[in-house]
Short mmCIF file of C-alpha atoms in Angstrom, two decimals:
data_model
loop_
_atom_site.label_atom_id
_atom_site.label_comp_id
_atom_site.label_asym_id
_atom_site.label_seq_id
_atom_site.Cartn_x
_atom_site.Cartn_y
_atom_site.Cartn_z
CA MET Z 292 -117.89 90.74 154.21
CA GLU Z 293 -118.03 90.05 150.47
CA ASP Z 294 -120.62 91.67 148.21
CA ASP Z 295 -122.44 88.36 147.65
CA ASP Z 296 -122.68 87.73 151.40
CA LEU Z 297 -123.92 91.26 152.03
CA SER Z 298 -126.55 90.92 149.29
CA GLU Z 299 -127.75 87.66 150.79
CA VAL Z 300 -128.05 89.19 154.27
CA ARG Z 301 -129.98 92.17 152.87
CA GLU Z 302 -132.31 89.85 150.98
CA ARG Z 303 -133.08 87.81 154.09
CA LYS Z 304 -133.76 90.97 156.10
CA LYS Z 305 -136.00 92.31 153.35
CA GLN Z 306 -138.00 89.10 153.27
CA ALA Z 307 -138.29 89.04 157.07
CA LEU Z 308 -139.56 92.64 157.10
CA MET Z 309 -142.06 91.95 154.33
CA GLN Z 310 -143.46 88.95 156.19
CA LYS Z 311 -143.49 90.78 159.53
CA HIS Z 312 -145.54 93.62 158.04
CA GLY Z 313 -147.86 91.36 156.07
CA LEU Z 314 -146.55 92.27 152.64
CA GLY Z 315 -145.80 88.73 151.53
CA ALA Z 316 -147.89 85.58 151.41
CA PRO Z 317 -149.41 84.03 154.56
CA SER Z 318 -146.81 82.61 156.92
CA ALA Z 319 -148.81 79.39 157.32
CA PRO Z 320 -150.16 76.96 154.72
CA VAL Z 321 -153.69 77.40 153.39
CA TYR Z 322 -155.73 74.19 153.48
CA VAL Z 323 -157.64 73.90 150.22
CA ASP Z 324 -161.24 72.76 150.53
CA GLY Z 325 -162.21 72.23 146.89
CA SER Z 326 -161.64 73.22 143.25
CA GLN Z 327 -162.91 76.78 143.59
CA ASN Z 328 -160.81 77.43 146.70
CA PHE Z 329 -157.81 75.90 144.92
CA GLU Z 330 -158.16 78.26 141.94
CA GLN Z 331 -158.61 81.28 144.22
CA THR Z 332 -155.54 80.36 146.25
CA VAL Z 333 -153.35 79.84 143.19
CA ALA Z 334 -154.56 83.15 141.72
CA ALA Z 335 -154.10 85.10 144.96
CA HIS Z 336 -150.30 84.97 145.01
CA GLU Z 337 -147.54 85.41 142.46
CA VAL Z 338 -145.93 82.13 143.54
CA VAL Z 339 -147.70 79.21 145.22
CA LEU Z 340 -146.29 75.89 146.37
CA VAL Z 341 -149.03 73.25 146.43
CA HIS Z 342 -148.51 70.16 148.59
CA TYR Z 343 -150.75 67.20 147.74
CA TYR Z 344 -150.77 64.71 150.60
CA ALA Z 345 -152.65 61.80 152.11
CA ASN Z 346 -153.41 61.20 155.79
CA ARG Z 347 -150.48 58.83 156.14
CA GLY Z 348 -146.95 58.17 154.97
CA ALA Z 349 -144.37 60.56 153.58
CA GLY Z 350 -146.89 63.29 152.80
CA GLN Z 351 -147.91 63.44 156.44
CA ARG Z 352 -144.28 63.49 157.62
CA LEU Z 353 -143.58 66.48 155.35
CA HIS Z 354 -146.08 68.77 157.11
CA PRO Z 355 -143.46 70.46 159.35
CA ILE Z 356 -141.19 71.04 156.36
CA VAL Z 357 -144.01 72.55 154.31
CA GLU Z 358 -144.98 74.80 157.24
CA SER Z 359 -141.37 76.00 157.44
CA VAL Z 360 -141.36 76.81 153.72
CA ALA Z 361 -144.56 78.85 154.20
CA ASN Z 362 -142.98 80.73 157.07
CA GLU Z 363 -139.58 81.33 155.47
CA THR Z 364 -140.50 82.29 151.89
CA LEU Z 365 -142.69 84.86 150.20
CA ALA Z 366 -144.65 82.22 148.32
CA GLY Z 367 -148.13 81.14 149.25
CA VAL Z 368 -148.34 77.52 150.33
CA ALA Z 369 -151.45 75.44 149.77
CA LYS Z 370 -152.13 71.95 151.09
CA VAL Z 371 -154.53 69.55 149.40
CA ASN Z 372 -155.63 66.37 151.17
CA VAL Z 373 -156.14 64.00 148.23
CA VAL Z 374 -158.25 61.63 150.34
CA HIS Z 375 -160.81 64.33 151.12
CA HIS Z 376 -160.54 66.06 147.74
CA GLN Z 377 -160.26 63.20 145.27
CA LYS Z 378 -162.03 65.12 142.51
CA LEU Z 379 -159.54 67.98 142.73
CA ALA Z 380 -156.61 65.54 142.75
CA LEU Z 381 -157.99 63.86 139.63
CA GLU Z 382 -158.53 67.23 137.93
CA GLN Z 383 -154.90 68.11 138.63
CA GLY Z 384 -153.60 64.72 137.48
CA ILE Z 385 -152.15 63.77 140.86
CA GLU Z 386 -151.28 60.08 140.85
CA SER Z 387 -149.25 59.70 144.04
CA THR Z 388 -148.39 61.49 147.25
CA PRO Z 389 -146.54 63.44 148.24
CA THR Z 390 -146.59 65.64 145.14
CA PHE Z 391 -145.57 69.28 144.97
CA GLU Z 392 -146.44 71.81 142.31
CA VAL Z 393 -145.10 75.33 141.92
CA TYR Z 394 -147.43 77.89 140.38
CA ALA Z 395 -146.16 81.25 139.13
CA ASP Z 396 -148.71 83.83 138.02
CA GLY Z 397 -151.44 81.18 138.11
CA GLU Z 398 -149.63 78.68 135.87
CA CYS Z 399 -148.15 75.37 137.00
CA GLU Z 400 -144.43 75.60 136.31
CA GLU Z 401 -143.04 72.48 137.99
CA ARG Z 402 -144.17 69.23 139.57
CA ILE Z 403 -142.14 67.04 141.93
CA GLN Z 404 -143.25 63.68 143.28
CA GLY Z 405 -141.92 61.92 146.35
CA HIS Z 406 -139.97 63.03 149.38
CA VAL Z 407 -138.23 66.40 149.02
CA GLU Z 408 -135.80 68.11 151.37
CA LYS Z 409 -136.70 71.50 152.83
CA ALA Z 410 -133.73 73.24 151.19
CA ASP Z 411 -134.83 71.93 147.79
CA LEU Z 412 -138.38 73.25 148.27
CA VAL Z 413 -137.12 76.65 149.40
CA GLU Z 414 -134.75 76.85 146.44
CA LEU Z 415 -137.50 75.81 144.04
CA VAL Z 416 -139.92 78.43 145.36
CA GLU Z 417 -137.27 81.15 145.35
CA GLU Z 418 -136.52 80.48 141.67
CA TYR Z 419 -139.96 81.91 140.89
CA THR Z 420 -140.21 84.55 143.63
CA VAL Z 421 -139.29 87.96 142.28
CA LEU Z 422 -139.07 90.94 144.59
#
């Protein structure tokens, strides 16, 4: 096995152990219920992926993918229903769904709109996740 392959295997095992023992972020998405909860969630983790969605369409179809990202990465994952939390969506400048934002140390680092593949979300989150 090459050094790069061995490093990758070790990294995956390390992440699995951290999640198993509760050292990483929650393994399921956190459903945000307002501006204060949003700020607390973003501040609670080093890296947070926020999924803004509506009750229909592509945002709804991405739920299983977002749940997988929460389970497979060390980032916190927050979900914001823009229909129920229109004020929060306006405060964040969300104009369409689905929209994803990546927060690192409480600051929004990236925003992606539209359908995104799981591998792209995992890669995006891992760019900001430092062990």
